[in-house]
Coordinates of C-alpha atoms (C1' of nucleotides) and ligand atoms in Angstrom, one line a residue:
Chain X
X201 CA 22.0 7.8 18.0
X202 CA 25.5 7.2 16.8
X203 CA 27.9 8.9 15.2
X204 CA 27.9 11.1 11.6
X205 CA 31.2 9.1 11.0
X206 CA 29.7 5.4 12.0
X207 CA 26.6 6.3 10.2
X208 CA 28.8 6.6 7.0
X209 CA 30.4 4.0 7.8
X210 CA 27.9 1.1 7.9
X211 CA 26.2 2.5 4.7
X212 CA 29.5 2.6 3.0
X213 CA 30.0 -1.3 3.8
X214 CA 26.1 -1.8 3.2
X215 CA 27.1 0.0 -0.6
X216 CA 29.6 -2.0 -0.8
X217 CA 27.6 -5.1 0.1
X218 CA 25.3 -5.2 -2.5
X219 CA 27.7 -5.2 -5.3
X220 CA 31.1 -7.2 -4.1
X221 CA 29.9 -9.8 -2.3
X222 CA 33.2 -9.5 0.0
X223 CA 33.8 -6.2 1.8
X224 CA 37.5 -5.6 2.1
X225 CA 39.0 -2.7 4.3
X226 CA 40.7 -1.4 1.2
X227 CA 37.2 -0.8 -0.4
X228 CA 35.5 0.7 2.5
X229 CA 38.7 2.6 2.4
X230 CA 38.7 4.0 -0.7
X231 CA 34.8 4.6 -1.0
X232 CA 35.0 6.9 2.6
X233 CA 38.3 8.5 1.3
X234 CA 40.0 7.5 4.6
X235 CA 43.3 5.4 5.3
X236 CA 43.3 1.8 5.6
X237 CA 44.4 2.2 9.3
X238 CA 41.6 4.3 10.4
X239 CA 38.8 1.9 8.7
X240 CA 40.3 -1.3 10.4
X241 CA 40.5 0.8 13.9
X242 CA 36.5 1.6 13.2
X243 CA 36.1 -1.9 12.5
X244 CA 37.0 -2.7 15.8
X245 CA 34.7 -0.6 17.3
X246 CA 32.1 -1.5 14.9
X247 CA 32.3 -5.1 16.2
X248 CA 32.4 -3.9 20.1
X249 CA 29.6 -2.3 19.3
X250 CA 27.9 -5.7 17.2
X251 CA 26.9 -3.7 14.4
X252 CA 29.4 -5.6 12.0
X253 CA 30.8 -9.5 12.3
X254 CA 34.5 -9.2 11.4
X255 CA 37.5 -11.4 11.2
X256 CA 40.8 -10.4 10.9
X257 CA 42.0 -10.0 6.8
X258 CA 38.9 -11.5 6.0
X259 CA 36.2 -8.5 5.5
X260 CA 33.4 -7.6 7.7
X261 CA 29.3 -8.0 7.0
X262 CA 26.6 -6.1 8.5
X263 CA 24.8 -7.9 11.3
X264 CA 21.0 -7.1 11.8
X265 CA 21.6 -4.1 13.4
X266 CA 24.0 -2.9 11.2
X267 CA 22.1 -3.1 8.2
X268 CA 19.5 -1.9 10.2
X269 CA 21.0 1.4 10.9
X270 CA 22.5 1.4 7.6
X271 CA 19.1 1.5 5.6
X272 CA 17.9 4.2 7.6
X273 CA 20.5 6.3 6.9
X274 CA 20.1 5.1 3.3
X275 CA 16.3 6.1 3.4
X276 CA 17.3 9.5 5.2
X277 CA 19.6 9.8 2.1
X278 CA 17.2 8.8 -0.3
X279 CA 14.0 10.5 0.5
X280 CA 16.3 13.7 0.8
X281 CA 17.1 14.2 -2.6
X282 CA 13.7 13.5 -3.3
X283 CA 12.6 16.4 -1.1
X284 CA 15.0 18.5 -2.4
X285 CA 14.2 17.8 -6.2
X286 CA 10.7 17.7 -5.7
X287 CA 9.7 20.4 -3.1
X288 CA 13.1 22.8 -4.0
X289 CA 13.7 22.4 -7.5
X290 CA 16.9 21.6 -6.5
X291 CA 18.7 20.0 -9.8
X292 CA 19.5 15.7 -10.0
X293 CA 22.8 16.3 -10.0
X294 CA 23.2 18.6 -7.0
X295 CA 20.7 16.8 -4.4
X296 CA 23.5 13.4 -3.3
X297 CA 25.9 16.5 -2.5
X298 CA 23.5 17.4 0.1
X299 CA 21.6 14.7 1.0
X300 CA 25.4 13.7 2.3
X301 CA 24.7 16.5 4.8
X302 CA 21.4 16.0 5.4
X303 CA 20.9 12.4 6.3
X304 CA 22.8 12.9 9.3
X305 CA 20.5 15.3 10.9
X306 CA 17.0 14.2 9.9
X307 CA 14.5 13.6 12.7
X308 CA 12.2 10.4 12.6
X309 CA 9.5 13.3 12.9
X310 CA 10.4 15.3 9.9
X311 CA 11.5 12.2 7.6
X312 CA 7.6 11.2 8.3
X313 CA 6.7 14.4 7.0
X314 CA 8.5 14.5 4.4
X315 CA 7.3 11.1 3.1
X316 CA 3.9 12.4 3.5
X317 CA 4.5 15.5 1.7
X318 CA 6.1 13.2 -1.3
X319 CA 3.1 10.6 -1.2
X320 CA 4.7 7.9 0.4
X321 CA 7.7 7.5 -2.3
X322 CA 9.5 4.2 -3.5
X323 CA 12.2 6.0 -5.4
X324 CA 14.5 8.4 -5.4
X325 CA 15.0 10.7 -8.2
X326 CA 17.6 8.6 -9.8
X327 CA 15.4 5.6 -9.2
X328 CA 17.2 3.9 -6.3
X329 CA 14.1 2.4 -4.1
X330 CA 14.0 4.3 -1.0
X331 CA 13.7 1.6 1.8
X332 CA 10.5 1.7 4.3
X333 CA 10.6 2.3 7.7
X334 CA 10.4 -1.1 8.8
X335 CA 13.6 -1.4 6.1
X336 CA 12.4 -3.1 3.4
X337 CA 14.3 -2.7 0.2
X338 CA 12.7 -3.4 -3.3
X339 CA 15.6 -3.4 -5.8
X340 CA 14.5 -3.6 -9.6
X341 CA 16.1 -6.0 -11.7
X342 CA 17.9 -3.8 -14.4
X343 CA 21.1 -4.5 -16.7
X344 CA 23.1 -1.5 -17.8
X345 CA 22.5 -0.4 -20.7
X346 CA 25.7 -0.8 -22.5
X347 CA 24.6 -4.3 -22.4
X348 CA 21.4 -3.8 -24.9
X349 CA 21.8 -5.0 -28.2
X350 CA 20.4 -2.7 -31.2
X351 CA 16.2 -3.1 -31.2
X352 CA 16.4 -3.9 -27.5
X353 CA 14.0 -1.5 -26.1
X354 CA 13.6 -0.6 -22.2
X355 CA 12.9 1.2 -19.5
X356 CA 15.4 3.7 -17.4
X357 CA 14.9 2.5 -14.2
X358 CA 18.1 4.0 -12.1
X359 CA 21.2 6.2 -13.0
X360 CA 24.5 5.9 -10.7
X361 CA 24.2 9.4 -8.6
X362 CA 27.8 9.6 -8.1
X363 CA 29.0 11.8 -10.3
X364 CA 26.9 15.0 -11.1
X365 CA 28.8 15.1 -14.5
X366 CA 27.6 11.9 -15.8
X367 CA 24.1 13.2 -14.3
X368 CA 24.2 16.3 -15.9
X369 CA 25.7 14.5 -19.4
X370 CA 22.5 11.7 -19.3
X371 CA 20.0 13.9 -17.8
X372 CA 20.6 16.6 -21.1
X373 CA 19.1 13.8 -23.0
X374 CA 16.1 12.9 -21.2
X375 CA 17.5 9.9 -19.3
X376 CA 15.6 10.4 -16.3
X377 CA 14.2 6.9 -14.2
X378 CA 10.7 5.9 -16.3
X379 CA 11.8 7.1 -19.1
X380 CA 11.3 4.7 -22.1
X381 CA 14.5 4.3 -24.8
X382 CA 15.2 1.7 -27.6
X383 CA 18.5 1.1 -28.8
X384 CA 19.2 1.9 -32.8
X385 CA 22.7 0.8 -33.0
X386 CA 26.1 0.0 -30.9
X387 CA 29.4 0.7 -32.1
X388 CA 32.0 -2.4 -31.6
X389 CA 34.8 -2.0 -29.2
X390 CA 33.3 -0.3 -26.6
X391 CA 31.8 2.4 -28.9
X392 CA 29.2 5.2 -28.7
X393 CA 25.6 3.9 -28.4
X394 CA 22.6 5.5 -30.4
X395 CA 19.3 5.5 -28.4
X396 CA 15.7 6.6 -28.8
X397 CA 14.6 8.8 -25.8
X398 CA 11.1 10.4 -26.8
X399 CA 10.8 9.8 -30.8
X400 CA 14.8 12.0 -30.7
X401 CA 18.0 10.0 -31.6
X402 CA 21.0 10.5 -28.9
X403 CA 24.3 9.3 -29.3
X404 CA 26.0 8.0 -26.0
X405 CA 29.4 6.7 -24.8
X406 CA 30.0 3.2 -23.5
X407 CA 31.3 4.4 -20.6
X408 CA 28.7 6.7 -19.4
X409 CA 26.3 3.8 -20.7
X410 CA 27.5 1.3 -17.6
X411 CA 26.5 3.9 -15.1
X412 CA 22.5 3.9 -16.5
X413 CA 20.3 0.5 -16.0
X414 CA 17.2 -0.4 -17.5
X415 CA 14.9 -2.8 -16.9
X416 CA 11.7 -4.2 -18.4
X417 CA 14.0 -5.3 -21.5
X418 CA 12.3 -6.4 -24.4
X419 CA 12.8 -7.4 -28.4
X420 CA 15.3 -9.7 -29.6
X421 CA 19.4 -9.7 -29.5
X422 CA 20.1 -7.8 -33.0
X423 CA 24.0 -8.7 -33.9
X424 CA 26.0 -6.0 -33.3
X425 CA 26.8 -3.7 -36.1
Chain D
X124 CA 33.7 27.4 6.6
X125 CA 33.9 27.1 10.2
X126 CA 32.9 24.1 12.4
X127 CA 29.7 23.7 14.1
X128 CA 30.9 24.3 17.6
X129 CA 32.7 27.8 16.3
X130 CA 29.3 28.5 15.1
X131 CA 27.5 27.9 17.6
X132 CA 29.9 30.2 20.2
X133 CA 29.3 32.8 17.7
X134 CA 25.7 32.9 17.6
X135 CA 25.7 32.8 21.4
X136 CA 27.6 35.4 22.0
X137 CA 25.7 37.8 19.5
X138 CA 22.5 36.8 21.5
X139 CA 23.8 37.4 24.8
X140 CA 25.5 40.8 23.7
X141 CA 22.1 41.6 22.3
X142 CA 20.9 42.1 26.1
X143 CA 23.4 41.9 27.9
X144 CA 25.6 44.4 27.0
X145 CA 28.7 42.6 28.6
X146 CA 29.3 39.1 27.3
X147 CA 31.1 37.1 30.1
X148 CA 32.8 33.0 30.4
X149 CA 30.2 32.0 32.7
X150 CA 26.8 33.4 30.7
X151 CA 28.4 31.7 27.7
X152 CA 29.5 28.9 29.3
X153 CA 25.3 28.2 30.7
X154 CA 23.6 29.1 27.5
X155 CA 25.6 26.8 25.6
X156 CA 25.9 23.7 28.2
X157 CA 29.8 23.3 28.2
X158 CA 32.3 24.0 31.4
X159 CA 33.3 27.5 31.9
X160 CA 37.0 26.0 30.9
X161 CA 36.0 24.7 27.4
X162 CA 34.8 28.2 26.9
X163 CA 38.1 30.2 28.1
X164 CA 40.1 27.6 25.6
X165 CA 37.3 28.5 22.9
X166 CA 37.9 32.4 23.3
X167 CA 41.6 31.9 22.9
X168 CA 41.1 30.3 19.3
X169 CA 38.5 33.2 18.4
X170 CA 40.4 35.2 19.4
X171 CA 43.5 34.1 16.9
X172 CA 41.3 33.8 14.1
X173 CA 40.0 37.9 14.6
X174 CA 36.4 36.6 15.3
X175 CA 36.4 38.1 18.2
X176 CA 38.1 40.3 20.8
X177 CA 38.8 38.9 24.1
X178 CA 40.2 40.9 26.9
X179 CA 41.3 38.6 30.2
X180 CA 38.7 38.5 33.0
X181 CA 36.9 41.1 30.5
X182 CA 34.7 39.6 28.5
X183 CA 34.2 39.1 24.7
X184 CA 33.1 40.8 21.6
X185 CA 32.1 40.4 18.2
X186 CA 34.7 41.5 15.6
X187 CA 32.9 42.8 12.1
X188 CA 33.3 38.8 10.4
X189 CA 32.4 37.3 14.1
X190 CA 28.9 39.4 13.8
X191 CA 28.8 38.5 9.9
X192 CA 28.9 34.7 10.5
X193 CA 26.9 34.8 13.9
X194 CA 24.2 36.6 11.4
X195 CA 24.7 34.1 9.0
X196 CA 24.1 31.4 11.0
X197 CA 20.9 33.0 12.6
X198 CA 19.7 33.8 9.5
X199 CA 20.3 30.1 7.9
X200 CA 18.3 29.3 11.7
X201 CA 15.5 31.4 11.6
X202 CA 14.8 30.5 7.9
X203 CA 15.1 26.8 8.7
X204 CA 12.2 27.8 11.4
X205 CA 9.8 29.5 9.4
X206 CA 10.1 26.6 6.2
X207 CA 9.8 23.8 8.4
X208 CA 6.3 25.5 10.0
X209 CA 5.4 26.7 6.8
X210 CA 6.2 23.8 4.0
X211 CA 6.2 20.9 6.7
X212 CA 3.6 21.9 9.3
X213 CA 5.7 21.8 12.2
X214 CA 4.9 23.0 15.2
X215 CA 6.4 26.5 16.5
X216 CA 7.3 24.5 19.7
X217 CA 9.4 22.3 17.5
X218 CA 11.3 24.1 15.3
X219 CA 13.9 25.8 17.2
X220 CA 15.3 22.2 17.9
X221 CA 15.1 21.2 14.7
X222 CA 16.9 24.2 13.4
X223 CA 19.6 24.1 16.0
X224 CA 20.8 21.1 13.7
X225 CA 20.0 22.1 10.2
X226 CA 21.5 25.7 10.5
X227 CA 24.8 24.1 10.0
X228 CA 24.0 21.9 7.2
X229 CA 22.2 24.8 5.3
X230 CA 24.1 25.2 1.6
X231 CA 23.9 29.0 0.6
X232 CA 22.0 27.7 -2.2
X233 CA 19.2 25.9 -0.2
X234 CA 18.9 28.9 1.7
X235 CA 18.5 31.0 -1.6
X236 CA 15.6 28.2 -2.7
X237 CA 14.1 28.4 0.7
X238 CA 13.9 32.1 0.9
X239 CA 12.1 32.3 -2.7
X240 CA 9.9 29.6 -1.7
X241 CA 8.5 31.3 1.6
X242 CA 8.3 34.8 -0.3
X243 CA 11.5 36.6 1.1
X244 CA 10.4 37.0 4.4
X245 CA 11.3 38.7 7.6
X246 CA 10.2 37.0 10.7
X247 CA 10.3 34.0 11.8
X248 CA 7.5 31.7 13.4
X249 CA 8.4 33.5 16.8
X250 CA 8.3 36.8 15.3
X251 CA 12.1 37.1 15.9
X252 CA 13.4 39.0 12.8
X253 CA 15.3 36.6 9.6
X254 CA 19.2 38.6 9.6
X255 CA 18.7 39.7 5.7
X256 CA 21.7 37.8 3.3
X257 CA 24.0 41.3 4.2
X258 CA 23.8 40.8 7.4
X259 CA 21.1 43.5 7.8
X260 CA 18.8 42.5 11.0
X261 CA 15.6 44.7 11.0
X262 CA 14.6 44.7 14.9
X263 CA 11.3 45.3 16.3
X264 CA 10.8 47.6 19.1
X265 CA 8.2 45.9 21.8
X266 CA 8.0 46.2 24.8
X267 CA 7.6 42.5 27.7
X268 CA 3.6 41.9 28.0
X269 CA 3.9 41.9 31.3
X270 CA 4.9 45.7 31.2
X271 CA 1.4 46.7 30.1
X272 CA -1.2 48.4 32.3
X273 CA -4.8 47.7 32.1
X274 CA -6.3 49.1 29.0
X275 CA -3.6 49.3 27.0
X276 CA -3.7 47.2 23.7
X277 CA -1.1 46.0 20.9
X278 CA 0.2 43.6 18.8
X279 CA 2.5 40.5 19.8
X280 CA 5.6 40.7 18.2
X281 CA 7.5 38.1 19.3
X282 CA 7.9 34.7 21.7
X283 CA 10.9 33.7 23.4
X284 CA 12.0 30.4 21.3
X285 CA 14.0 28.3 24.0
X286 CA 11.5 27.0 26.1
X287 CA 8.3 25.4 24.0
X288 CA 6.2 24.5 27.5
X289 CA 5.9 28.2 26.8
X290 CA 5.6 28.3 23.4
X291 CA 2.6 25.5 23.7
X292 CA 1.5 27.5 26.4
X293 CA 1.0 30.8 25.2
X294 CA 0.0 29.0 21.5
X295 CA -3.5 27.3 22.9
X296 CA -4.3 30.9 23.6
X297 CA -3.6 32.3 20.4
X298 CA -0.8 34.5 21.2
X299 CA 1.3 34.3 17.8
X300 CA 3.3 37.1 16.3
X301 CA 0.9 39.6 14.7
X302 CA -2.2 39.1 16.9
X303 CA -4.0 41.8 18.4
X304 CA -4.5 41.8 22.0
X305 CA -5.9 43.5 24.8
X306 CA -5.1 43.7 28.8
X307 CA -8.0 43.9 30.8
X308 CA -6.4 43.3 34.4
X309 CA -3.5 43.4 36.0
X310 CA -3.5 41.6 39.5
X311 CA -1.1 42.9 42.2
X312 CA 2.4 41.4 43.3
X313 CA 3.5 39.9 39.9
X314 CA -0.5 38.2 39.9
X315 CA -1.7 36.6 36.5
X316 CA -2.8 39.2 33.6
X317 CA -6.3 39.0 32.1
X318 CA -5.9 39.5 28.0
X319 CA -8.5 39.5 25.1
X320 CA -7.5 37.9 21.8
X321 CA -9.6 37.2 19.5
X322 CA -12.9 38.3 21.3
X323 CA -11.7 35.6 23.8
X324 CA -10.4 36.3 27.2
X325 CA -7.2 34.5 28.6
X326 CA -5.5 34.6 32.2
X327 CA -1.9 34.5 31.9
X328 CA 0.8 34.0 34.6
X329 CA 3.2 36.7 34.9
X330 CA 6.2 34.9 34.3
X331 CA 5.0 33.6 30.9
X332 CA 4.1 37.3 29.8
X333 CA 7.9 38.1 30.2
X334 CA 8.3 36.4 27.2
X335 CA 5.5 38.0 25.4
X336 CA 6.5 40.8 23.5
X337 CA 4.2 43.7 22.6
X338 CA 4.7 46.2 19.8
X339 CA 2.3 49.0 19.0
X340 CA 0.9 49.8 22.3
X341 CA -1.8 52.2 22.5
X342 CA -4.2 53.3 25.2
X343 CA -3.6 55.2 28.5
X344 CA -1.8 53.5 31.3
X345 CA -4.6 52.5 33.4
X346 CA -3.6 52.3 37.3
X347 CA -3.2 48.5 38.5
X348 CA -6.8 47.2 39.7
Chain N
dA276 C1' 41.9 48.4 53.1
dT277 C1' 41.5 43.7 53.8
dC278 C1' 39.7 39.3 53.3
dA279 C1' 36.3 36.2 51.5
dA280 C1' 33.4 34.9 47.6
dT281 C1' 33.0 34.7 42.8
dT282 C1' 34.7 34.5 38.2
dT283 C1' 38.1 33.3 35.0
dT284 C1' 42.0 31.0 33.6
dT285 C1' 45.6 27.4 33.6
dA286 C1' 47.0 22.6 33.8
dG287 C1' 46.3 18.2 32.8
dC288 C1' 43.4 14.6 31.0
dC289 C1' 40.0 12.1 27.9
dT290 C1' 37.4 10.6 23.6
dT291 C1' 36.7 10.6 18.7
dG292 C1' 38.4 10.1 14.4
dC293 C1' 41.8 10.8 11.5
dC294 C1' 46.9 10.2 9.9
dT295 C1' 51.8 7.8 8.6
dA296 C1' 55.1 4.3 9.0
dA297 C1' 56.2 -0.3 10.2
dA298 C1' 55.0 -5.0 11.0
dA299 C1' 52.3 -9.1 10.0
dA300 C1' 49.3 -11.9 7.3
dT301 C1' 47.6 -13.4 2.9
dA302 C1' 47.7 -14.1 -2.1
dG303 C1' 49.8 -14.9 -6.4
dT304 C1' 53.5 -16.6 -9.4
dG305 C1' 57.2 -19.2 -11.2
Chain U
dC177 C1' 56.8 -24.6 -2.4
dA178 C1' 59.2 -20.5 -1.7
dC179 C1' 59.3 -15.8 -2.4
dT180 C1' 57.4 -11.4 -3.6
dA181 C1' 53.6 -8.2 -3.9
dT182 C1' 49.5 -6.8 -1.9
dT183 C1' 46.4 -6.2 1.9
dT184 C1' 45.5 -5.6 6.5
dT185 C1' 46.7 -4.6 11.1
dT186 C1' 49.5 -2.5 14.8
dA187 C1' 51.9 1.3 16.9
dG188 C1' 52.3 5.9 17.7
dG189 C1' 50.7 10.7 16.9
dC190 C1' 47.8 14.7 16.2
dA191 C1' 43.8 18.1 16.3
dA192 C1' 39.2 19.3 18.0
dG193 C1' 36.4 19.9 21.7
dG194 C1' 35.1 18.5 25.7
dC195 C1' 36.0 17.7 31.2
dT196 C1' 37.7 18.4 36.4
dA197 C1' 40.6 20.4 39.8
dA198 C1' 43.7 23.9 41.1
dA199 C1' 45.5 28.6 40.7
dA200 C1' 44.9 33.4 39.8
dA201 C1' 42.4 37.6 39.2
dT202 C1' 38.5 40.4 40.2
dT203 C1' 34.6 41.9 43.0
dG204 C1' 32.3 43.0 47.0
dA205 C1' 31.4 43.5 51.9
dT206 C1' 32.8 44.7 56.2
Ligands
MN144 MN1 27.0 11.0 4.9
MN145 MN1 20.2 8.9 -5.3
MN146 MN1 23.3 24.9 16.5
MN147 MN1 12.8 31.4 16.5

DNA sequence: ATCAATTTTTAGCCTTGCCTAAAAATAGTG
DNA sequence: CACTATTTTTAGGCAAGGCTAAAAATTGAT
C-alpha cells in the first residue's frame, strides 16, 4: 500500500499523460495544487521507488508499475462515483468531490462488491471507462462538441467531471453520457451552440461545449452559419 | 474538521471512559497501538484546543465538543457498519475494519443518504447502539452471557466488535443481536456454557460469553449444576 | 515512612509531505 | 549567438504524528 499523497500523485501524472504527451513538473504542479519544489522532491522518491522514469528538466512517465497503481486508483475513483450515483442518489456533480476521498480507502474486497452490485460497469457516470482489474482501459473515440458542425448529429459519450458547475449547467439540459443530440446551428467566433437533446432545442456556450465529447458522429459538415 | 489521528484519540477515550471510569496514558496508549509518549504529546494538544481536560498523572476527560465529535465519529462508524452488512453483504466480522477507515471519509451528506437508505436505524450489526445526529446514544442495558445461571433466558443484545475470531465464532452459532437464547448449563470453574438458540443447542467457552451481552433476562437463577 | 515498581512526562530524534527563496538549467528571441 | 524569461531543482524550514530513552511523579508493599 502506499501513500494517499503518492496515490494522487501517479494518477495526477497518468491524467496528465493521456492528454500532453510530455509531463512537466509545472503541470503535475498545478493539477495537485502543490509547489514546484515539493512535486520535483516526490519525483525523486517516485523514481527510488521505480514507479516513474525521470530525467532531470525533462518530465517523468509512468513505468509499469506506475501506471499500474495509477489505474487502480483511477478505477477506485471511477467505480465510486458510480456507486454513489447509482446506489445513493448522490447528484453527478457532487460524486468526483468524494470519490477524491474515497479512492484512497477502498478495499480490493469491497471495490469487488461494489462492481458486482453495479453489474460489472465500463463507465462511470460521466462516461469515463472505468478500467478492469487486470487494468485495461477502453477509451472512446469522441471530439468535443464544439467541434460539430450544424446537422452533425451524435452521441454524449463523456463530460469533463471537474467542475460541478459546468456539470450542473450541461446536466440541466439532459447532457448526460448516451444521450443522443444533433446540432441545429453554431454561432461564429466562438459562439453559443444550439443542440437537439430529446426532440427540445438548448442553446449552449462554446466554452462549456469543449468540456462535453461525443462520439459516434454522423451527417455531413454544414458551413457554419 | 479535525484530523484522523485527533479522531481517533477521541473516540478512544469515550470508549474507555465508558467502562473504565478513569481514562489513563497507558490504556489509551494500548487500545490505540502508539507509545505511551505519542499519547502524553497528544493530550497536551487536546488539551489546548478544549477537547478535553487533562490533569498531570491524572488522567483525561471528554470536554462537551470532545464527546460531541467522539459521538460523531462513532456514529459516522457504526453506520458505515450496518450499510456495508446491509447494502454490500459484508460480513459482521468485517466491518469494523472497514469502518475504522471510512468513518473519516464520511461527508455529513453521505451519512444523511446512508441513514435514509437503511431506514433510520439504531443498532449496528453488533447490536452496539448508532449515536443519533445530536449526539443522543440510546444504550442498552444487558448484562455479560456468562453472568447467567441455568434456566435463565434472554435476548442477545450485543457482540464485542474488535476481535472477529469471535465474531465468526459466536456467528456459526447464531448468536446475532436480537436472538433469543436459552442457558441450559453452567459447568463449574469458568467451564463452557450450554445455550439453546434456535431449537439448537450450542457449548460455548466461557471467555467468549464475556462478550455476549444479554438483555431481557427472565427466569429464576438456577444453582450452578 | 521508606523504598521499589509502575506510570507518566520530558527530551530529543525521525519521517512524510508540504512550503519559500535562491540557484541552475533550459528555451525563446532578436 | 548571446541574453533574458521561464522552468526546474536545490537548500533550508516547518508541522504533524510517531518513536526511544531518561527523568519525574505516583503507587504500593514492607
Ligand atoms: Mn485523491
Ligand atoms: Mn468521473
Ligand atoms: Mn479510525
Ligand atoms: Mn460495531
Amino acid at each position: 500500500m502506499y501513500t494517499e499523497s503518492i496515490e494522487n500523485y501517479l494518477k495526477t501524472i497518468y491524467e496528465i499523460q493521456k492528454e500532453s504527451e510530455k509531463v512537466t513538473t509545472n503541470s503535475i504542479s498545478e493539477k495537485l495544487g502543490v509547489a514546484p519544489a515539493s512535486v520535483t522532491s516526490m519525483m525523486k522518491k517516485l523514481s527510488e521507488k521505480k514507479l516513474i522514469t525521470h530525467k532531470r528538466y525533462q518530465g517523468v512517465k509512468l513505468t509499469g508499475p506506475g501506471k499500474k497503481i495509477a489505474l487502480e486508483v483511477i478505477r477506485h475513483h471511477r467505480l465510486v462515483e458510480l456507486y454513489l450515483a447509482e446506489a445513493l442518489g448522490v447528484p453527478w456533480d457532487q460524486v468526483h468531490d468524494e470519490a477524491e476521498k474515497w479512492e484512497h480507502v477502498l478495499s480490493e474486497d469491497l471495490e469487488d462488491r461494489m462492481d458486482k452490485v453495479l453489474g460489472y460497469p465500463t463507465r462511470d457516470p460521466h462516461g469515463s471507462p472505468i478500467p478492469s482489474r487486470d487494468g485495461t482501459v477502453i477509451e472512446l473515440e469522441s471530439i468535443p462538441l464544439v467541434e460539430l458542425q450544424p446537422g452533425q448529429s451524435g452521441v454524449i459519450a463523456e463530460v469533463s467531471d471537474h467542475d460541478p458547475d459546468l456539470l450542473r449547467y450541461v446536466g440541466k439540459m439532459g447532457l448526460y453520457p448516451m444521450t443522443k443530440i444533433e446540432v441545429l446551428s453554431v454561432e461564429p467566433f466562438s459562439g453559443p451552440i444550439t443542440i437537439k437533446v430529446e426532440d427540445a432545442s438548448h442553446i449552449l456556450g462554446s466554452e462549456a461545449a469543449q468540456y462535453v465529447f461525443v462520439s459516434d458522429v454522423e451527417g455531413e459538415r454544414g458551413e457554419a452559419s
